[in-house]
The first five atom37 places (N, CA, C, CB, O) and aatype in JSON, in Angstrom:
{
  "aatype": [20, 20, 20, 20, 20, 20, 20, 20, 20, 20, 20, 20, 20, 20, 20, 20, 20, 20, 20, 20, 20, 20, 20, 20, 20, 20, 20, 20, 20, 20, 20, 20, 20, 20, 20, 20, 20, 20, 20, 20, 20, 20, 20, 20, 20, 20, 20, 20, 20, 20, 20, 20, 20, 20, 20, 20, 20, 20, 20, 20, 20, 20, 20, 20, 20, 20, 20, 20, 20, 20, 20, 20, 20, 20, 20, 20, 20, 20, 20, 20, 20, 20, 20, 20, 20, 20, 20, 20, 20],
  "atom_mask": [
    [1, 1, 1, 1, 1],
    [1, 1, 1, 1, 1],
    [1, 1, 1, 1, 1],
    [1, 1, 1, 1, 1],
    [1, 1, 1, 1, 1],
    [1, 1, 1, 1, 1],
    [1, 1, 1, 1, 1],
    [1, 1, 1, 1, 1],
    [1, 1, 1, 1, 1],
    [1, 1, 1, 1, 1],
    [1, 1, 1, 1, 1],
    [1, 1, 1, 1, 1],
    [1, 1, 1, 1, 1],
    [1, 1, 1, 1, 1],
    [1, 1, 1, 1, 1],
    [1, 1, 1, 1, 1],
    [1, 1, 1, 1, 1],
    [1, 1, 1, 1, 1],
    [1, 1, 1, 1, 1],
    [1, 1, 1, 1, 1],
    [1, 1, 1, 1, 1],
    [1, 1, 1, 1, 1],
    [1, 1, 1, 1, 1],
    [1, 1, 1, 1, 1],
    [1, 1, 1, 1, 1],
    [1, 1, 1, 1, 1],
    [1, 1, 1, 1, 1],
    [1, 1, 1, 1, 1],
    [1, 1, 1, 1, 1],
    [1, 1, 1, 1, 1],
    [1, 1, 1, 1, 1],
    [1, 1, 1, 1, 1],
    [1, 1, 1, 1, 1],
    [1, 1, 1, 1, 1],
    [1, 1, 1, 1, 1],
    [1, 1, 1, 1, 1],
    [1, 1, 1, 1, 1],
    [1, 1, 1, 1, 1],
    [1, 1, 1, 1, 1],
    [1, 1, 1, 1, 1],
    [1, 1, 1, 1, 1],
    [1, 1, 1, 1, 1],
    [1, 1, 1, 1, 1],
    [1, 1, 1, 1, 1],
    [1, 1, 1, 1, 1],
    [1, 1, 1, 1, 1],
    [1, 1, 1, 1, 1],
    [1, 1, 1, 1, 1],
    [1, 1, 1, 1, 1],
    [1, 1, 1, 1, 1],
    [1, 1, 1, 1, 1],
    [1, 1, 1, 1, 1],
    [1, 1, 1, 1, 1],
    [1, 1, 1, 1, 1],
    [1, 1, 1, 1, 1],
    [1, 1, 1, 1, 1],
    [1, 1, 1, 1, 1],
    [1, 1, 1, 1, 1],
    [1, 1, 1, 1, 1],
    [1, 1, 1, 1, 1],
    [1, 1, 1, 1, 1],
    [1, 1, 1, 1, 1],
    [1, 1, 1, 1, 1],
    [1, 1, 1, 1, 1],
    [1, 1, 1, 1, 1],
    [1, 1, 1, 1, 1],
    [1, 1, 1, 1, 1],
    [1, 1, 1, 1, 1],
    [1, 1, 1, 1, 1],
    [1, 1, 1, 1, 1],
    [1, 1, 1, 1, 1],
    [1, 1, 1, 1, 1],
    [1, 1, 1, 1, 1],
    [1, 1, 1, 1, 1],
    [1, 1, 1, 1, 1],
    [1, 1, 1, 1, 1],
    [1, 1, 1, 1, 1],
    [1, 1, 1, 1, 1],
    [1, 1, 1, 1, 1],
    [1, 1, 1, 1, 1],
    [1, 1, 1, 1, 1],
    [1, 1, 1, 1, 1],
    [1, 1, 1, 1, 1],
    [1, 1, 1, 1, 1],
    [1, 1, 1, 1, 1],
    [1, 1, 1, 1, 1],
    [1, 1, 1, 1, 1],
    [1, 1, 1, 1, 1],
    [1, 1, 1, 1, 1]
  ],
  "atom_positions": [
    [[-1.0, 14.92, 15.72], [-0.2, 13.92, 16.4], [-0.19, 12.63, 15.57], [-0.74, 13.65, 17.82], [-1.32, 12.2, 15.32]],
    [[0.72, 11.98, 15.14], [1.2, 10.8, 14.91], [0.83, 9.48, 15.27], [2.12, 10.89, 15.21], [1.22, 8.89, 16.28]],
    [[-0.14, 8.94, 14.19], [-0.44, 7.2, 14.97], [0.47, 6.42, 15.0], [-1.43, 6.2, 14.32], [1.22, 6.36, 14.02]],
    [[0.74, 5.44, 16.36], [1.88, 4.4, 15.62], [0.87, 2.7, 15.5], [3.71, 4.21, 17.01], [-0.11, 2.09, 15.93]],
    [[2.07, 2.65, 14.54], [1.32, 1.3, 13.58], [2.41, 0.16, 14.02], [1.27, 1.57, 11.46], [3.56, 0.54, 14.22]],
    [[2.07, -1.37, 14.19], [2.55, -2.49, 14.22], [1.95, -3.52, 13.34], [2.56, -2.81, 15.4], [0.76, -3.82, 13.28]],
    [[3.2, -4.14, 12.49], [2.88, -4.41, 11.4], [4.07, -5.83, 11.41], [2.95, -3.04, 10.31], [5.13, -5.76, 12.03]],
    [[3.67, -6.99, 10.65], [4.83, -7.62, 10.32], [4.2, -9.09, 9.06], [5.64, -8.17, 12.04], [3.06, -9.3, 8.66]],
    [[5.39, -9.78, 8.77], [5.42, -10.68, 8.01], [4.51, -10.8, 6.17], [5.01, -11.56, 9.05], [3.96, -11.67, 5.49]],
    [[4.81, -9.53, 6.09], [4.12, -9.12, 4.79], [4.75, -10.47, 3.48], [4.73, -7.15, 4.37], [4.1, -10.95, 2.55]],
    [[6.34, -10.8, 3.91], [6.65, -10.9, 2.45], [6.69, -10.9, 1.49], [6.76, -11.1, 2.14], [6.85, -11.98, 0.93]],
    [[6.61, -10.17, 1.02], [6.95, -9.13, 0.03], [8.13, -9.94, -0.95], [7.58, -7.62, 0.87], [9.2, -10.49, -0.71]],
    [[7.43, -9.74, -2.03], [8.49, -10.66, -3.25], [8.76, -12.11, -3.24], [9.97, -10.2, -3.2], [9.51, -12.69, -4.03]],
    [[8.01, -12.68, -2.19], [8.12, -14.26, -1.98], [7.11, -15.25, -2.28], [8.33, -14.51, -0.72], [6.13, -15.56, -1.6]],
    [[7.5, -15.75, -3.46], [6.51, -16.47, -4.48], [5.96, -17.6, -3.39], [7.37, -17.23, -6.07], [4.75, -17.52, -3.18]],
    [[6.45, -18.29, -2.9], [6.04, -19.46, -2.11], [5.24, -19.23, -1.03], [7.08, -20.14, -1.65], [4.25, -19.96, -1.12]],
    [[5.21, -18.52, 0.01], [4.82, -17.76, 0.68], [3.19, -17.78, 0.04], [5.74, -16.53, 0.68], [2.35, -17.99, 0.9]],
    [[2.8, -17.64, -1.01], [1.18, -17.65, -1.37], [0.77, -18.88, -1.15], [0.74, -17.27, -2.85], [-0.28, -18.93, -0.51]],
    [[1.21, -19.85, -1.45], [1.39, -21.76, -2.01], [1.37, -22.22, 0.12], [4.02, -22.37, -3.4], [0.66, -23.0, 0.74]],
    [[2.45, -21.33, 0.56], [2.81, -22.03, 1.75], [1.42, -21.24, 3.11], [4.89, -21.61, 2.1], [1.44, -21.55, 4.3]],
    [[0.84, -20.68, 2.76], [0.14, -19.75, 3.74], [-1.41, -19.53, 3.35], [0.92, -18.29, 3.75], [-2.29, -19.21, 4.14]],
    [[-1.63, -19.86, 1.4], [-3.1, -19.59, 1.26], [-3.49, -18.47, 0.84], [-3.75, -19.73, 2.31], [-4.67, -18.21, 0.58]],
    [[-2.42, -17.58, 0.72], [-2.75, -16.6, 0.32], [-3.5, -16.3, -0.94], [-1.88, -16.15, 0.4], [-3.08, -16.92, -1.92]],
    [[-4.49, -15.5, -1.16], [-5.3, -15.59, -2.24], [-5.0, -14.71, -3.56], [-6.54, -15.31, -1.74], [-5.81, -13.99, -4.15]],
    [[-3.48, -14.96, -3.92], [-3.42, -14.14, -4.82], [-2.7, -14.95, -5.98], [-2.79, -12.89, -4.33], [-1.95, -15.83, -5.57]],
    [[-2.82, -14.8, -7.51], [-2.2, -15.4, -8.38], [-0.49, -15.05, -8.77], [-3.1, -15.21, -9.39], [0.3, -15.78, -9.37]],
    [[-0.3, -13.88, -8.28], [1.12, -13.92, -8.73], [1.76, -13.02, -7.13], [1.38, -12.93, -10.6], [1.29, -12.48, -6.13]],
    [[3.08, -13.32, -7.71], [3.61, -12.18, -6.66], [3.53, -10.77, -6.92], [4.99, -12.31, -6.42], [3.65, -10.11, -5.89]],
    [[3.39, -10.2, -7.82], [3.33, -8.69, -7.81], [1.27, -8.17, -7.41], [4.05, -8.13, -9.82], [0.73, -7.18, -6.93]],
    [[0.75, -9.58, -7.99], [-0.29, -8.59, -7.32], [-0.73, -9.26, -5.9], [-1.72, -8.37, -8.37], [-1.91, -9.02, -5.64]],
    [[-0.08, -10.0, -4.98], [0.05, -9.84, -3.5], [0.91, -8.93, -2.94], [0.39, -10.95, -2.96], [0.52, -8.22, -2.01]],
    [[2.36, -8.82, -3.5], [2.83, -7.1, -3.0], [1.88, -6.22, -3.18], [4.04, -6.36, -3.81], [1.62, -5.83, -2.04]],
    [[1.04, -5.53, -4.12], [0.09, -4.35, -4.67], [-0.6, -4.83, -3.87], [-0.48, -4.09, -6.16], [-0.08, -4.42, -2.83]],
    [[-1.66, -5.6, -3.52], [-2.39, -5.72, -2.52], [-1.99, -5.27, -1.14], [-2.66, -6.87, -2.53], [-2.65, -4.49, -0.45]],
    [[-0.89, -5.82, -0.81], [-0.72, -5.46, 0.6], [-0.07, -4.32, 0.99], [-0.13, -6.38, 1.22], [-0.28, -3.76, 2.07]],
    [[0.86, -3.88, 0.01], [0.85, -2.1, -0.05], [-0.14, -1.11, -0.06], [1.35, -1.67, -1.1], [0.04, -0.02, 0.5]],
    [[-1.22, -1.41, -0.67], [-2.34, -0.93, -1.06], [-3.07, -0.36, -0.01], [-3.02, -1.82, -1.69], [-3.35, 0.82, 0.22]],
    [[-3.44, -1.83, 0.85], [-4.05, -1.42, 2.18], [-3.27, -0.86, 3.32], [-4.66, -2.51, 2.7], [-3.76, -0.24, 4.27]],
    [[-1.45, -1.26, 3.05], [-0.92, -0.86, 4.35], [-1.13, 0.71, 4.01], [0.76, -1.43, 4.74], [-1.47, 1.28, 5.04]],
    [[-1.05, 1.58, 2.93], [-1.13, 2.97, 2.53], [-2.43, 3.21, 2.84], [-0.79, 3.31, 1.1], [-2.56, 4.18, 3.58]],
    [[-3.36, 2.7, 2.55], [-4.78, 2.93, 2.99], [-5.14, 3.39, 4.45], [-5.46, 1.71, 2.79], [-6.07, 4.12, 4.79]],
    [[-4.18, 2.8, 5.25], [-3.97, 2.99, 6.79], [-3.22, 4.01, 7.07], [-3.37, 1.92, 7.46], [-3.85, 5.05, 7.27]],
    [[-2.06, 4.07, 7.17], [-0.09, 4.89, 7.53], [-1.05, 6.08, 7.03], [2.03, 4.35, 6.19], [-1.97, 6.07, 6.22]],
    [[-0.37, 7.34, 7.96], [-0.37, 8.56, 6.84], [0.83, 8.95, 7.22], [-1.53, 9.83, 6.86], [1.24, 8.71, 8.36]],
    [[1.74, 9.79, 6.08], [3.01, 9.97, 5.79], [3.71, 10.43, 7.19], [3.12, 10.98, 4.6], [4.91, 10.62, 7.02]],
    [[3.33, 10.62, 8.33], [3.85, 11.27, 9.82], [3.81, 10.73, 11.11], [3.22, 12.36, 10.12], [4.33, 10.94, 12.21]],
    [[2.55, 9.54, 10.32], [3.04, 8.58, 11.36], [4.41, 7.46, 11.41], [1.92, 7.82, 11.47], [5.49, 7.47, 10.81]],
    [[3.8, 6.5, 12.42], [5.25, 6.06, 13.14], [4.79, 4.16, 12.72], [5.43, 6.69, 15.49], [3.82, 3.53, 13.12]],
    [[5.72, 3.78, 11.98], [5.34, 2.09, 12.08], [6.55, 1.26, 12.54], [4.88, 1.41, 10.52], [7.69, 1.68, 12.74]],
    [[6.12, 0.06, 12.66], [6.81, -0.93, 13.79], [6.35, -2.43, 12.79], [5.89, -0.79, 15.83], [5.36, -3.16, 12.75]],
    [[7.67, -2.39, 12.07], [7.53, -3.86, 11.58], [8.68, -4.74, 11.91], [7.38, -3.92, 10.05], [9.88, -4.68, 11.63]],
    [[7.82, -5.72, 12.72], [8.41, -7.17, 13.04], [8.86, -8.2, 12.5], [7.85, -7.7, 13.48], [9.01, -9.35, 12.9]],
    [[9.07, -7.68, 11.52], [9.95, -8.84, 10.8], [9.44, -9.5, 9.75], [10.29, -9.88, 11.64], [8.22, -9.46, 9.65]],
    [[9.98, -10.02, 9.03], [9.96, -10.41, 7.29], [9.55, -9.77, 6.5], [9.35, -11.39, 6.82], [8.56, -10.31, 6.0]],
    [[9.85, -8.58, 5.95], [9.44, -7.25, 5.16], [9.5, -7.84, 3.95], [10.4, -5.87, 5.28], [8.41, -7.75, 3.37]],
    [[10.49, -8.5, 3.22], [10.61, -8.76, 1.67], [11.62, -9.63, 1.99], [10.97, -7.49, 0.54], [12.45, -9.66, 2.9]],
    [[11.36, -10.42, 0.94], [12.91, -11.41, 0.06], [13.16, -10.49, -0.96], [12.6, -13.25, -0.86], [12.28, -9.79, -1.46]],
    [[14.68, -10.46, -1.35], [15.68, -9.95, -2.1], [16.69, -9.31, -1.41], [15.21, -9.17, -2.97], [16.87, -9.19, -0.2]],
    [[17.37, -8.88, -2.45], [18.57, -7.86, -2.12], [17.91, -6.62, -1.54], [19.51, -7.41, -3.51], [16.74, -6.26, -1.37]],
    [[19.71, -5.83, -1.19], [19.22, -4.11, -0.71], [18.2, -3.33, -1.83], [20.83, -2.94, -0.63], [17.25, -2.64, -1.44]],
    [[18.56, -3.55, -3.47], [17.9, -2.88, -4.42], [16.38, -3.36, -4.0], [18.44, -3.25, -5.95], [15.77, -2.39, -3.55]],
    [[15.69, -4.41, -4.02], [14.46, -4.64, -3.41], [13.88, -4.13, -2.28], [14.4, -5.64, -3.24], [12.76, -3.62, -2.23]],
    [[14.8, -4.31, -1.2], [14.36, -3.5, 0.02], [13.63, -2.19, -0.13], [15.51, -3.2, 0.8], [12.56, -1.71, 0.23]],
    [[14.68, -1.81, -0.84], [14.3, -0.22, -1.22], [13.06, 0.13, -1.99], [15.4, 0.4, -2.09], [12.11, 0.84, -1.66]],
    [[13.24, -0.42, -2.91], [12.21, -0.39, -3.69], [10.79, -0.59, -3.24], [12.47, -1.17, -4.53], [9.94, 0.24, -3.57]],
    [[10.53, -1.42, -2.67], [9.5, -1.54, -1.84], [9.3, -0.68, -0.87], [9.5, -2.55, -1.37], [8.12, -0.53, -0.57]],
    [[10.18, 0.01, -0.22], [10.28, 0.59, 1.32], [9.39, 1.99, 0.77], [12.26, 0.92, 2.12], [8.42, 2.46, 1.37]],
    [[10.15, 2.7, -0.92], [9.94, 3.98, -1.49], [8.11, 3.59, -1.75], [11.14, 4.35, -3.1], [7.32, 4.47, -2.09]],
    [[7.75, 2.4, -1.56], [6.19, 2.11, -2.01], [5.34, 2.48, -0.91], [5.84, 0.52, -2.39], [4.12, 2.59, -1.03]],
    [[6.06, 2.7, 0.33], [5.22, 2.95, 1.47], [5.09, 4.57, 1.98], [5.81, 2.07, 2.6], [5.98, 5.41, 2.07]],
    [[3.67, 4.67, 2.27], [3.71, 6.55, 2.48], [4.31, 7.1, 4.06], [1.75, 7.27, 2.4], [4.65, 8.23, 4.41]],
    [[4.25, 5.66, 4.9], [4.75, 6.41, 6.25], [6.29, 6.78, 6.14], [4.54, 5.41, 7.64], [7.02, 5.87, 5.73]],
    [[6.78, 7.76, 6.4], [8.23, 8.22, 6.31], [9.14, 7.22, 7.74], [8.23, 10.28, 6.57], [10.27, 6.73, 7.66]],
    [[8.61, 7.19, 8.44], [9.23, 6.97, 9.94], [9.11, 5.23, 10.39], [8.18, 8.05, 11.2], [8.15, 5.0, 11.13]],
    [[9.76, 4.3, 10.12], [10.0, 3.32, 10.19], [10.79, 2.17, 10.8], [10.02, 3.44, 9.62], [11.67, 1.78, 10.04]],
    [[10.72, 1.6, 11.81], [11.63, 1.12, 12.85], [11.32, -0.48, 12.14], [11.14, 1.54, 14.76], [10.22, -1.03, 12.09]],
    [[12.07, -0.8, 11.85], [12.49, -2.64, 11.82], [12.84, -3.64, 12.88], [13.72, -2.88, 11.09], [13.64, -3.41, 13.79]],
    [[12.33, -4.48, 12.75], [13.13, -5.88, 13.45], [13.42, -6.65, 12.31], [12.19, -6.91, 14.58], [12.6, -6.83, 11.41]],
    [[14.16, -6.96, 12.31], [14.37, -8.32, 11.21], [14.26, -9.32, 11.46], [15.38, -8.59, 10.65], [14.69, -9.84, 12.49]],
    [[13.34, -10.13, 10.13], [12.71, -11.36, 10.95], [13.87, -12.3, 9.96], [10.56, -11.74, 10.78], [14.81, -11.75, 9.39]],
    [[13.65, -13.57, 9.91], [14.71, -14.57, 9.31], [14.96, -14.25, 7.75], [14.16, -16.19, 9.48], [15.99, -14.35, 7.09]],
    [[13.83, -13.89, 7.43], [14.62, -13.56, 5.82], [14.37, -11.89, 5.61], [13.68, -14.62, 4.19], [13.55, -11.33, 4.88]],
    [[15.05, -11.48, 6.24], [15.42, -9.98, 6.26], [16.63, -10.04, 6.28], [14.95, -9.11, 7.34], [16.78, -9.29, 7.25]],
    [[17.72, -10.33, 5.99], [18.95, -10.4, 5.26], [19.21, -9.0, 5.35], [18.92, -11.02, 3.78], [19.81, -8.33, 6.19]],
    [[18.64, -8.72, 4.33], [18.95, -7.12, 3.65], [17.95, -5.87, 4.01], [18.83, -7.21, 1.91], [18.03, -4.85, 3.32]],
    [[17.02, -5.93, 5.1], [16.21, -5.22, 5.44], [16.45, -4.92, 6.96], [15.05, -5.73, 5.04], [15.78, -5.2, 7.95]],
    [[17.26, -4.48, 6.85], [17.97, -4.49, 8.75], [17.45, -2.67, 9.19], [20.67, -4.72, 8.83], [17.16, -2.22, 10.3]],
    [[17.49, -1.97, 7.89], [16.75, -0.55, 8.41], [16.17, -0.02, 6.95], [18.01, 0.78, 9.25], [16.59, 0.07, 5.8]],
    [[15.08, 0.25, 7.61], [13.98, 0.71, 6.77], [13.61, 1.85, 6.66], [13.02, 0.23, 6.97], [12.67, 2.14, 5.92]]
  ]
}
């Protein structure tokens, strides 16, 4: 049976976001890798997640790209204000 997961405000690809929040990481790619890291550490590919909003800054090509980084297959969105382009995941 299938865990479901609730998850949100990762941003993902948003340089400021470290500067504006404290986050303890030096660049943006290794706070994405970090937080992919552990969200995969958790999800297994059959479960069910529930993210609330602000998945990534960028375009659809980003969305994606990031989305293919995650192992849970089954993914329900809200879009939070800078989800533009992340309306389904």
């Amino acid at each position: 049976m299938p865990d479901t997961w609730f998850t949100a405000d990762f941003h993902l690809g948003h340089a400021n976001i470290i500067r504006f929040c404290s986050r303890p990481f030096a660049t943006v790619g290794e706070m994405d890798q970090a937080i992919l890291e552990r969200l995969n550490a958790s999800v297994k590919a059959n479960d069910i997640l529930y993210f609330l909003g602000d998945f990534c800054m960028g375009g659809h090509a980003r969305v994606v790209a990031y989305r293919r980084r995650i192992r849970c297959q089954k993914i329900f969105a809200v879009p939070g204000n800078h989800d533009k382009q992340a309306r389904k995941l």
